[in-house]
Amino acid sequence: QVQLVESGGGLVQAGGSLRLSCAASGSIVSINAMGWYRQAPGKQRELVAAITRDGITNYADSVKGRFTISRDNAKNTMSLQMNSLKPEDTAVYYCNANIRAGWRPNKDYWGQGTQVTVSS
């Protein structure tokens, strides 16, 4: 059984910062790409940032220069540093990871989500 657990969401004023963390646990053999997604009310879930096992990153245009994704392969964790937050960043943020667990083939796993609310 593999679990992804997010933490670090909350309420912040526009211009502030938050740091999200995601920890993977279970019978993990390897973790490939990891990423953060978000879903605002009435909108589709969208990719915010992604990172390969080798550390290559990709960001949505809307967060470039403000958000930084990172990971620790030894600890099976991933973080998202969010600076200069805007009200339009308000959403539920989800951790995603492509994981090989036990004898199973690679599979995408999702966390339960953490709420980020940015007030104007």
PDB file of C-alpha atoms in Angstrom:
ATOM      1  CA  GLN A   1       0.000   0.000   0.000  1.00  0.00           C
ATOM      2  CA  VAL A   2       1.356   3.399  -1.021  1.00  0.00           C
ATOM      3  CA  GLN A   3       0.272   6.661   0.535  1.00  0.00           C
ATOM      4  CA  LEU A   4       0.968  10.264  -0.366  1.00  0.00           C
ATOM      5  CA  VAL A   5       0.355  12.746   2.419  1.00  0.00           C
ATOM      6  CA  GLU A   6       0.404  16.501   1.855  1.00  0.00           C
ATOM      7  CA  SER A   7       0.909  19.164   4.480  1.00  0.00           C
ATOM      8  CA  GLY A   8       1.494  22.893   4.670  1.00  0.00           C
ATOM      9  CA  GLY A   9      -1.658  24.413   3.239  1.00  0.00           C
ATOM     10  CA  GLY A  10      -3.485  27.257   4.906  1.00  0.00           C
ATOM     11  CA  LEU A  11      -4.691  30.833   4.693  1.00  0.00           C
ATOM     12  CA  VAL A  12      -2.291  33.590   3.658  1.00  0.00           C
ATOM     13  CA  GLN A  13      -2.575  37.166   2.470  1.00  0.00           C
ATOM     14  CA  ALA A  14      -1.736  38.123  -1.083  1.00  0.00           C
ATOM     15  CA  GLY A  15       1.996  38.518  -1.465  1.00  0.00           C
ATOM     16  CA  GLY A  16       2.723  35.978   1.234  1.00  0.00           C
ATOM     17  CA  SER A  17       4.379  32.581   1.095  1.00  0.00           C
ATOM     18  CA  LEU A  18       3.529  28.983   1.881  1.00  0.00           C
ATOM     19  CA  ARG A  19       5.470  25.761   1.607  1.00  0.00           C
ATOM     20  CA  LEU A  20       3.702  22.527   0.751  1.00  0.00           C
ATOM     21  CA  SER A  21       5.214  19.143   1.467  1.00  0.00           C
ATOM     22  CA  CYS A  22       4.366  15.666   0.236  1.00  0.00           C
ATOM     23  CA  ALA A  23       5.631  12.462   1.794  1.00  0.00           C
ATOM     24  CA  ALA A  24       5.339   9.077   0.120  1.00  0.00           C
ATOM     25  CA  SER A  25       5.279   5.902   2.186  1.00  0.00           C
ATOM     26  CA  GLY A  26       4.664   2.206   1.702  1.00  0.00           C
ATOM     27  CA  SER A  27       6.322  -0.590  -0.244  1.00  0.00           C
ATOM     28  CA  ILE A  28       8.067   1.808  -2.623  1.00  0.00           C
ATOM     29  CA  VAL A  29      10.666   0.487  -5.018  1.00  0.00           C
ATOM     30  CA  SER A  30      11.188   3.710  -6.930  1.00  0.00           C
ATOM     31  CA  ILE A  31       9.520   7.054  -7.573  1.00  0.00           C
ATOM     32  CA  ASN A  32       9.674   8.499 -11.048  1.00  0.00           C
ATOM     33  CA  ALA A  33       8.119  11.864 -11.890  1.00  0.00           C
ATOM     34  CA  MET A  34       6.380  13.816  -9.129  1.00  0.00           C
ATOM     35  CA  GLY A  35       4.180  16.841  -9.392  1.00  0.00           C
ATOM     36  CA  TRP A  36       1.781  19.269  -7.804  1.00  0.00           C
ATOM     37  CA  TYR A  37      -1.683  19.855  -9.238  1.00  0.00           C
ATOM     38  CA  ARG A  38      -4.399  22.204  -8.118  1.00  0.00           C
ATOM     39  CA  GLN A  39      -8.119  22.470  -8.524  1.00  0.00           C
ATOM     40  CA  ALA A  40     -10.099  25.623  -7.880  1.00  0.00           C
ATOM     41  CA  PRO A  41     -13.888  25.559  -7.415  1.00  0.00           C
ATOM     42  CA  GLY A  42     -15.644  25.076 -10.735  1.00  0.00           C
ATOM     43  CA  LYS A  43     -12.391  24.504 -12.610  1.00  0.00           C
ATOM     44  CA  GLN A  44     -10.517  21.495 -13.888  1.00  0.00           C
ATOM     45  CA  ARG A  45      -7.496  20.135 -12.083  1.00  0.00           C
ATOM     46  CA  GLU A  46      -4.330  21.624 -13.580  1.00  0.00           C
ATOM     47  CA  LEU A  47      -0.631  20.929 -13.381  1.00  0.00           C
ATOM     48  CA  VAL A  48       1.253  23.473 -11.295  1.00  0.00           C
ATOM     49  CA  ALA A  49       4.763  22.035 -11.329  1.00  0.00           C
ATOM     50  CA  ALA A  50       6.503  18.740 -11.998  1.00  0.00           C
ATOM     51  CA  ILE A  51       9.936  17.300 -11.337  1.00  0.00           C
ATOM     52  CA  THR A  52      11.681  14.229 -12.691  1.00  0.00           C
ATOM     53  CA  ARG A  53      13.770  11.882 -10.606  1.00  0.00           C
ATOM     54  CA  ASP A  54      16.849  13.635 -12.000  1.00  0.00           C
ATOM     55  CA  GLY A  55      15.551  17.045 -10.915  1.00  0.00           C
ATOM     56  CA  ILE A  56      14.338  18.437 -14.222  1.00  0.00           C
ATOM     57  CA  THR A  57      11.470  20.806 -13.502  1.00  0.00           C
ATOM     58  CA  ASN A  58       8.477  22.116 -15.399  1.00  0.00           C
ATOM     59  CA  TYR A  59       6.099  24.891 -14.321  1.00  0.00           C
ATOM     60  CA  ALA A  60       2.765  26.270 -15.394  1.00  0.00           C
ATOM     61  CA  ASP A  61       3.211  29.714 -16.925  1.00  0.00           C
ATOM     62  CA  SER A  62       1.042  31.209 -14.189  1.00  0.00           C
ATOM     63  CA  VAL A  63       3.485  30.247 -11.424  1.00  0.00           C
ATOM     64  CA  LYS A  64       6.869  30.599 -13.127  1.00  0.00           C
ATOM     65  CA  GLY A  65       9.214  32.748 -11.094  1.00  0.00           C
ATOM     66  CA  ARG A  66       7.025  32.473  -7.979  1.00  0.00           C
ATOM     67  CA  PHE A  67       6.894  28.738  -7.183  1.00  0.00           C
ATOM     68  CA  THR A  68       9.787  26.306  -6.771  1.00  0.00           C
ATOM     69  CA  ILE A  69       9.403  22.539  -6.760  1.00  0.00           C
ATOM     70  CA  SER A  70      11.995  20.256  -5.180  1.00  0.00           C
ATOM     71  CA  ARG A  71      12.355  16.662  -4.036  1.00  0.00           C
ATOM     72  CA  ASP A  72      14.480  14.478  -1.803  1.00  0.00           C
ATOM     73  CA  ASN A  73      14.848  11.048  -3.381  1.00  0.00           C
ATOM     74  CA  ALA A  74      16.382   9.554  -0.251  1.00  0.00           C
ATOM     75  CA  LYS A  75      13.394  10.568   1.869  1.00  0.00           C
ATOM     76  CA  ASN A  76      10.684  10.099  -0.792  1.00  0.00           C
ATOM     77  CA  THR A  77       9.479  13.640  -0.268  1.00  0.00           C
ATOM     78  CA  MET A  78       8.613  16.601  -2.449  1.00  0.00           C
ATOM     79  CA  SER A  79       8.030  20.259  -1.668  1.00  0.00           C
ATOM     80  CA  LEU A  80       6.522  23.289  -3.317  1.00  0.00           C
ATOM     81  CA  GLN A  81       7.708  26.697  -2.163  1.00  0.00           C
ATOM     82  CA  MET A  82       5.099  29.264  -3.108  1.00  0.00           C
ATOM     83  CA  ASN A  83       6.042  32.946  -2.969  1.00  0.00           C
ATOM     84  CA  SER A  84       4.231  36.111  -4.011  1.00  0.00           C
ATOM     85  CA  LEU A  85       0.926  34.321  -3.709  1.00  0.00           C
ATOM     86  CA  LYS A  86      -2.099  35.735  -5.495  1.00  0.00           C
ATOM     87  CA  PRO A  87      -5.818  35.237  -4.842  1.00  0.00           C
ATOM     88  CA  GLU A  88      -6.008  33.252  -8.076  1.00  0.00           C
ATOM     89  CA  ASP A  89      -3.663  30.676  -6.523  1.00  0.00           C
ATOM     90  CA  THR A  90      -6.490  29.678  -4.186  1.00  0.00           C
ATOM     91  CA  ALA A  91      -7.253  26.002  -4.736  1.00  0.00           C
ATOM     92  CA  VAL A  92      -6.901  22.518  -3.335  1.00  0.00           C
ATOM     93  CA  TYR A  93      -3.359  21.373  -4.079  1.00  0.00           C
ATOM     94  CA  TYR A  94      -2.696  17.704  -4.779  1.00  0.00           C
ATOM     95  CA  CYS A  95       0.538  15.754  -4.726  1.00  0.00           C
ATOM     96  CA  ASN A  96       1.023  13.238  -7.542  1.00  0.00           C
ATOM     97  CA  ALA A  97       3.738  10.661  -8.028  1.00  0.00           C
ATOM     98  CA  ASN A  98       4.442   7.848 -10.449  1.00  0.00           C
ATOM     99  CA  ILE A  99       5.567   5.006  -8.226  1.00  0.00           C
ATOM    100  CA  ARG A 100       6.747   1.466  -8.609  1.00  0.00           C
ATOM    101  CA  ALA A 101       5.598  -0.391  -5.518  1.00  0.00           C
ATOM    102  CA  GLY A 102       6.368  -3.996  -4.657  1.00  0.00           C
ATOM    103  CA  TRP A 103       5.853  -6.279  -7.634  1.00  0.00           C
ATOM    104  CA  ARG A 104       3.306  -3.968  -9.294  1.00  0.00           C
ATOM    105  CA  PRO A 105       3.967  -1.968 -12.463  1.00  0.00           C
ATOM    106  CA  ASN A 106       4.381   1.811 -12.258  1.00  0.00           C
ATOM    107  CA  LYS A 107       1.224   3.606 -11.222  1.00  0.00           C
ATOM    108  CA  ASP A 108       0.140   7.179 -10.533  1.00  0.00           C
ATOM    109  CA  TYR A 109      -0.791   7.909  -6.925  1.00  0.00           C
ATOM    110  CA  TRP A 110      -2.528  10.970  -5.483  1.00  0.00           C
ATOM    111  CA  GLY A 111      -2.585  12.618  -2.109  1.00  0.00           C
ATOM    112  CA  GLN A 112      -5.770  13.704  -0.391  1.00  0.00           C
ATOM    113  CA  GLY A 113      -5.225  17.376  -1.142  1.00  0.00           C
ATOM    114  CA  THR A 114      -4.478  20.421   0.970  1.00  0.00           C
ATOM    115  CA  GLN A 115      -6.357  23.708   0.829  1.00  0.00           C
ATOM    116  CA  VAL A 116      -4.502  26.903  -0.030  1.00  0.00           C
ATOM    117  CA  THR A 117      -6.460  30.115   0.358  1.00  0.00           C
ATOM    118  CA  VAL A 118      -4.996  33.495  -0.587  1.00  0.00           C
ATOM    119  CA  SER A 119      -6.912  36.538   0.599  1.00  0.00           C
ATOM    120  CA  SER A 120      -6.758  39.861  -1.207  1.00  0.00           C
TER     121      SER A 120
END
